[in-house]
Short mmCIF file of C-alpha atoms in Angstrom, two decimals:
data_model
loop_
_atom_site.label_atom_id
_atom_site.label_comp_id
_atom_site.label_asym_id
_atom_site.label_seq_id
_atom_site.Cartn_x
_atom_site.Cartn_y
_atom_site.Cartn_z
CA MET A 231 -123.63 47.10 -72.32
CA THR A 232 -124.80 49.97 -74.55
CA SER A 233 -122.31 52.84 -74.65
CA LEU A 234 -122.76 55.89 -72.45
CA ASP A 235 -122.94 58.19 -75.50
CA ASN A 236 -125.72 56.16 -77.12
CA LEU A 237 -127.72 55.99 -73.91
CA LEU A 238 -127.44 59.72 -73.27
CA ASP A 239 -128.34 60.54 -76.88
CA GLU A 240 -131.44 58.38 -76.45
CA ALA A 241 -132.28 60.12 -73.18
CA GLU A 242 -131.89 63.56 -74.75
CA ALA A 243 -134.32 62.64 -77.52
CA ALA A 244 -136.96 61.09 -75.25
CA PRO A 245 -140.22 63.05 -74.78
CA VAL A 246 -140.86 64.39 -71.29
CA ASP A 247 -144.31 65.97 -71.74
CA GLY A 248 -147.13 64.77 -69.50
CA TRP A 249 -147.10 62.10 -66.80
CA ASP A 250 -147.20 59.01 -68.99
CA PHE A 251 -144.26 56.86 -67.88
CA ALA A 252 -144.61 54.16 -70.56
CA TRP A 253 -141.16 55.06 -71.94
CA PHE A 254 -139.58 53.57 -68.80
CA THR A 255 -140.96 50.07 -69.38
CA GLY A 256 -138.11 47.60 -69.02
CA ARG A 257 -135.72 50.36 -67.93
CA ALA A 258 -137.02 51.49 -64.54
CA THR A 259 -139.65 50.46 -62.00
CA GLU A 260 -141.43 52.41 -59.30
CA GLN A 261 -143.51 50.66 -56.69
CA ARG A 262 -147.05 52.00 -56.47
CA PRO A 263 -148.81 53.04 -53.25
CA PRO A 264 -151.22 50.44 -51.91
CA TRP A 265 -154.32 52.64 -51.80
CA GLY A 266 -155.02 53.03 -55.55
CA TYR A 267 -155.35 56.79 -55.98
CA ALA A 268 -157.02 56.82 -59.42
CA ARG A 269 -159.60 54.25 -58.35
CA ARG A 270 -160.44 56.16 -55.18
CA LEU A 271 -160.65 59.43 -57.08
CA GLY A 272 -163.04 57.79 -59.55
CA GLU A 273 -165.28 56.77 -56.65
CA ARG A 274 -165.44 60.37 -55.43
CA LEU A 275 -166.06 61.72 -58.93
CA HIS A 276 -169.03 59.38 -59.14
CA THR A 277 -170.94 61.57 -56.68
CA ALA A 278 -169.35 64.99 -57.40
CA THR A 279 -171.25 67.74 -59.21
CA ALA A 280 -168.30 70.08 -59.92
CA ALA A 281 -164.69 68.84 -59.91
CA LEU A 282 -161.31 70.56 -60.25
CA ASP A 283 -157.93 68.86 -60.72
CA VAL A 284 -155.03 71.10 -59.72
CA GLN A 285 -151.66 70.79 -61.52
CA THR A 286 -153.10 68.04 -63.67
CA GLY A 287 -149.98 67.42 -65.80
CA GLY A 288 -151.16 65.95 -69.08
CA GLY A 289 -154.52 65.09 -67.51
CA GLU A 290 -153.79 61.36 -67.71
CA VAL A 291 -154.76 60.34 -64.18
CA PHE A 292 -157.73 62.72 -63.95
CA ALA A 293 -159.04 61.42 -67.29
CA GLU A 294 -158.68 57.82 -66.09
CA ALA A 295 -160.68 58.58 -62.95
CA LEU A 296 -163.33 60.54 -64.87
CA GLY A 297 -163.60 57.67 -67.33
CA ALA A 298 -164.28 55.24 -64.50
CA ALA A 299 -167.00 57.50 -63.11
CA HIS A 300 -168.66 57.90 -66.50
CA ALA A 301 -168.48 54.17 -67.17
CA ALA A 302 -170.51 53.73 -64.00
CA GLY A 303 -173.13 56.12 -65.37
CA ALA A 304 -172.20 59.15 -63.27
CA GLY A 305 -169.69 61.97 -63.00
CA PRO A 306 -169.59 65.71 -62.42
CA ALA A 307 -171.42 68.11 -64.73
CA THR A 308 -168.68 70.71 -64.34
CA VAL A 309 -165.04 69.66 -64.87
CA ALA A 310 -161.96 71.90 -64.75
CA ALA A 311 -158.22 71.58 -64.34
CA THR A 312 -155.12 73.73 -64.00
CA GLU A 313 -151.62 73.18 -65.41
CA SER A 314 -148.60 75.48 -65.59
CA TRP A 315 -146.46 74.01 -68.39
CA PRO A 316 -147.80 74.79 -71.90
CA PRO A 317 -146.98 71.37 -73.46
CA ASN A 318 -148.75 69.61 -70.60
CA ALA A 319 -151.70 72.01 -70.75
CA ALA A 320 -152.16 71.10 -74.41
CA LEU A 321 -152.06 67.39 -73.58
CA ALA A 322 -154.56 67.91 -70.75
CA ARG A 323 -157.00 69.75 -73.00
CA ALA A 324 -156.97 66.83 -75.41
CA ALA A 325 -157.24 64.18 -72.68
CA LEU A 326 -160.06 65.94 -70.83
CA ALA A 327 -162.04 67.21 -73.84
CA PRO A 328 -164.34 64.14 -73.84
CA PHE A 329 -165.53 65.20 -70.38
CA GLY A 330 -166.23 68.81 -71.34
CA ALA A 331 -163.38 70.08 -69.18
CA THR A 332 -161.83 73.52 -69.23
CA VAL A 333 -158.07 73.65 -68.58
CA ALA A 334 -156.63 76.90 -67.21
CA GLN A 335 -152.92 77.46 -67.83
CA VAL A 336 -151.69 79.15 -64.67
CA ALA A 337 -148.48 79.07 -62.62
CA ASP A 338 -148.42 76.48 -59.86
CA ASP A 339 -148.14 79.18 -57.20
CA ALA A 340 -150.73 81.53 -58.78
CA PRO A 341 -154.23 82.03 -57.34
CA LEU A 342 -156.76 79.54 -58.66
CA PRO A 343 -158.83 81.37 -61.32
CA PHE A 344 -162.22 80.18 -60.10
CA PRO A 345 -164.97 81.66 -57.90
CA ALA A 346 -165.19 80.90 -54.20
CA GLY A 347 -167.12 77.74 -53.43
CA ALA A 348 -167.17 76.62 -57.08
CA PHE A 349 -166.28 72.93 -56.56
CA ASP A 350 -167.45 70.16 -54.28
CA LEU A 351 -164.37 68.07 -55.18
CA VAL A 352 -160.81 69.31 -55.71
CA SER A 353 -158.06 66.80 -56.46
CA SER A 354 -154.35 66.81 -57.21
CA ARG A 355 -151.72 64.14 -57.84
CA HIS A 356 -148.17 65.12 -56.95
CA PRO A 357 -148.60 68.92 -56.84
CA THR A 358 -145.34 70.85 -56.77
CA VAL A 359 -146.91 73.64 -54.72
CA VAL A 360 -149.89 73.25 -52.41
CA GLY A 361 -151.77 76.52 -51.92
CA TRP A 362 -154.00 75.58 -49.03
CA ALA A 363 -155.73 78.96 -48.76
CA GLY A 364 -156.71 78.84 -52.43
CA LEU A 365 -157.91 75.25 -52.17
CA GLY A 366 -160.07 76.18 -49.21
CA ARG A 367 -161.48 79.18 -51.06
CA VAL A 368 -162.67 77.29 -54.17
CA LEU A 369 -164.15 74.38 -52.21
CA ALA A 370 -167.86 74.55 -51.49
CA PRO A 371 -168.96 74.00 -47.87
CA GLY A 372 -169.04 70.25 -47.35
CA GLY A 373 -166.63 69.78 -50.26
CA THR A 374 -163.57 67.51 -50.34
CA TYR A 375 -159.91 67.91 -51.22
CA PHE A 376 -158.52 64.51 -52.21
CA ALA A 377 -154.89 64.19 -53.26
CA GLN A 378 -151.74 62.15 -53.41
CA HIS A 379 -148.69 64.19 -52.45
CA VAL A 380 -144.98 63.54 -52.80
CA GLY A 381 -143.45 63.18 -49.35
CA VAL A 382 -140.20 64.08 -47.63
CA GLY A 383 -136.97 62.55 -48.93
CA THR A 384 -138.33 61.29 -52.24
CA ALA A 385 -135.46 60.01 -54.40
CA ALA A 386 -132.98 61.54 -51.96
CA ALA A 387 -130.40 58.89 -52.84
CA LEU A 388 -130.57 59.98 -56.48
CA THR A 389 -130.38 63.67 -55.58
CA ASP A 390 -127.34 63.03 -53.38
CA PHE A 391 -125.61 60.93 -56.04
CA MET A 392 -125.96 63.67 -58.62
CA MET A 393 -125.42 66.75 -56.42
CA GLY A 394 -123.59 65.52 -53.34
CA PRO A 395 -125.26 65.27 -49.90
CA GLN A 396 -128.23 67.62 -49.65
CA PRO A 397 -130.27 68.67 -46.62
CA VAL A 398 -133.74 67.13 -46.44
CA GLY A 399 -136.29 69.73 -45.43
CA ASP A 400 -139.76 69.18 -44.01
CA GLY A 401 -141.64 71.26 -46.59
CA ARG A 402 -143.31 68.15 -48.00
CA SER A 403 -144.06 66.56 -44.65
CA VAL A 404 -147.46 65.28 -43.59
CA GLU A 405 -147.25 67.55 -40.55
CA ARG A 406 -146.80 70.63 -42.73
CA ALA A 407 -149.71 69.55 -44.92
CA ARG A 408 -151.96 69.00 -41.94
CA ALA A 409 -151.08 72.41 -40.51
CA GLY A 410 -151.66 74.11 -43.87
CA ALA A 411 -155.02 72.43 -44.36
CA GLU A 412 -156.22 73.32 -40.88
CA ALA A 413 -155.04 76.93 -41.25
CA ALA A 414 -157.21 77.12 -44.40
CA GLY A 415 -160.23 75.94 -42.42
CA LEU A 416 -160.22 72.35 -43.67
CA GLU A 417 -160.68 69.24 -41.56
CA VAL A 418 -158.18 66.44 -42.29
CA VAL A 419 -160.21 63.24 -42.36
CA ASP A 420 -157.67 60.72 -43.68
CA VAL A 421 -153.90 60.46 -44.17
CA ARG A 422 -152.02 57.38 -45.40
CA THR A 423 -148.27 57.14 -46.07
CA ALA A 424 -146.02 54.76 -48.01
CA THR A 425 -142.29 54.35 -48.69
CA LEU A 426 -141.72 52.79 -52.11
CA ARG A 427 -138.86 51.29 -54.13
CA LEU A 428 -137.55 53.13 -57.20
CA GLU A 429 -135.07 51.22 -59.42
CA PHE A 430 -133.21 52.29 -62.58
CA LEU A 431 -131.75 49.68 -64.93
CA ASP A 432 -129.78 52.01 -67.20
CA VAL A 433 -128.45 55.56 -67.14
CA ALA A 434 -130.82 56.70 -69.90
CA ALA A 435 -133.73 56.01 -67.55
CA VAL A 436 -132.02 58.10 -64.85
CA ALA A 437 -131.50 60.99 -67.25
CA VAL A 438 -135.05 60.94 -68.60
CA TYR A 439 -136.47 60.72 -65.07
CA LEU A 440 -134.45 63.79 -64.04
CA ARG A 441 -135.54 65.67 -67.16
CA LYS A 442 -139.16 64.81 -66.41
CA VAL A 443 -139.31 65.11 -62.61
CA ILE A 444 -137.53 68.43 -62.44
CA TRP A 445 -137.51 68.97 -58.67
CA ILE A 446 -135.29 65.95 -57.94
CA VAL A 447 -132.18 67.72 -59.31
CA PRO A 448 -133.10 71.37 -59.92
CA GLY A 449 -131.61 72.73 -63.12
CA PHE A 450 -130.68 69.27 -64.41
CA THR A 451 -129.45 68.92 -67.97
CA ILE A 452 -127.58 66.01 -69.46
CA ALA A 453 -124.70 68.26 -70.49
CA ARG A 454 -124.36 69.84 -67.05
CA TYR A 455 -124.40 66.50 -65.20
CA ARG A 456 -122.55 64.38 -67.74
CA ARG A 457 -119.72 63.44 -65.37
CA ARG A 458 -122.14 62.25 -62.69
CA LEU A 459 -124.14 60.37 -65.32
CA GLU A 460 -120.93 58.66 -66.40
CA ALA A 461 -120.39 57.60 -62.77
CA MET A 462 -123.98 56.36 -62.64
CA HIS A 463 -123.44 54.37 -65.84
CA GLU A 464 -120.40 52.70 -64.30
CA LEU A 465 -122.27 51.93 -61.05
CA ILE A 466 -125.18 50.31 -62.91
CA GLY A 467 -122.69 48.32 -64.95
CA ARG A 468 -121.15 46.95 -61.75
CA GLU A 469 -124.29 46.45 -59.66
CA GLY A 470 -127.03 45.94 -62.23
CA SER A 471 -129.23 48.84 -61.13
CA PHE A 472 -129.48 51.98 -59.01
CA VAL A 473 -132.06 51.86 -56.21
CA ALA A 474 -133.67 54.77 -54.37
CA THR A 475 -136.92 55.20 -52.46
CA THR A 476 -139.87 57.53 -52.85
CA THR A 477 -142.46 58.59 -50.30
CA ARG A 478 -146.12 59.29 -50.99
CA TYR A 479 -149.05 60.23 -48.82
CA LEU A 480 -152.75 60.23 -49.49
CA ILE A 481 -154.60 63.10 -47.86
CA GLU A 482 -158.32 63.81 -47.73
CA CYS A 483 -159.75 67.01 -46.26
CA ARG A 484 -163.26 68.32 -45.89
CA LYS A 485 -164.51 71.89 -45.74
CA PRO A 486 -167.03 72.26 -42.92
CA HIS A 487 -170.51 73.55 -43.63
CA GLY A 488 -170.96 77.16 -42.70
CA VAL A 489 -167.57 78.22 -44.12
CA ASP A 490 -168.03 80.43 -47.19
CA GLY A 491 -164.45 80.29 -48.53
CA ARG A 492 -163.95 84.03 -48.93
#
């Protein structure tokens, strides 16, 4: 087995910009939800006239869905996205440039910098913060919010291994999302949930995942958590892998006609 020092050096050097997970090939696997988010988003983009992707990361998934819509001979005339982290915003601008998109670099919890009623489709994949009032404001009457959210207890086994037992709150629950959407004047028309297997085959994959998905272990650095990473390395050596679960839910909301969004 590769030494702990070599694996952690490799993890420290690995890029963590964007949401391309190709680096993990052969080192970690994450089961995908059954509904096919990118495909479904592409179907909705096919008929949209103005689309916004919130917290787009590097724009990878939004670009894939836009590409599918354009390949079918359709797609929105107006395309925009938001992203908070400068390296990801730069990646998103490059990925979305072929679609004429503008990418606004704004904090995840900041107001959306767009006029009321500007978009008939707003999407988001794994937003860290969901500002329901802002989403309702920028949606046009009859418009749709279509998103895949991270659910309660995602990777809790990994969080607990690194930090000790942690309370699991309901801030990411479907019930909270439904209440937030309805308070913003949106009608929830579809919700689907899935619990999925997440498996790590070496400690470098664990470390890169925690560097990339920063809310699993807040404040994670390899140096700060070296002793727990050493314990993880030993566990994987004994058992062959470390297994956790993630939760995801698909949510689709519609803004009723007659609601102006102000």
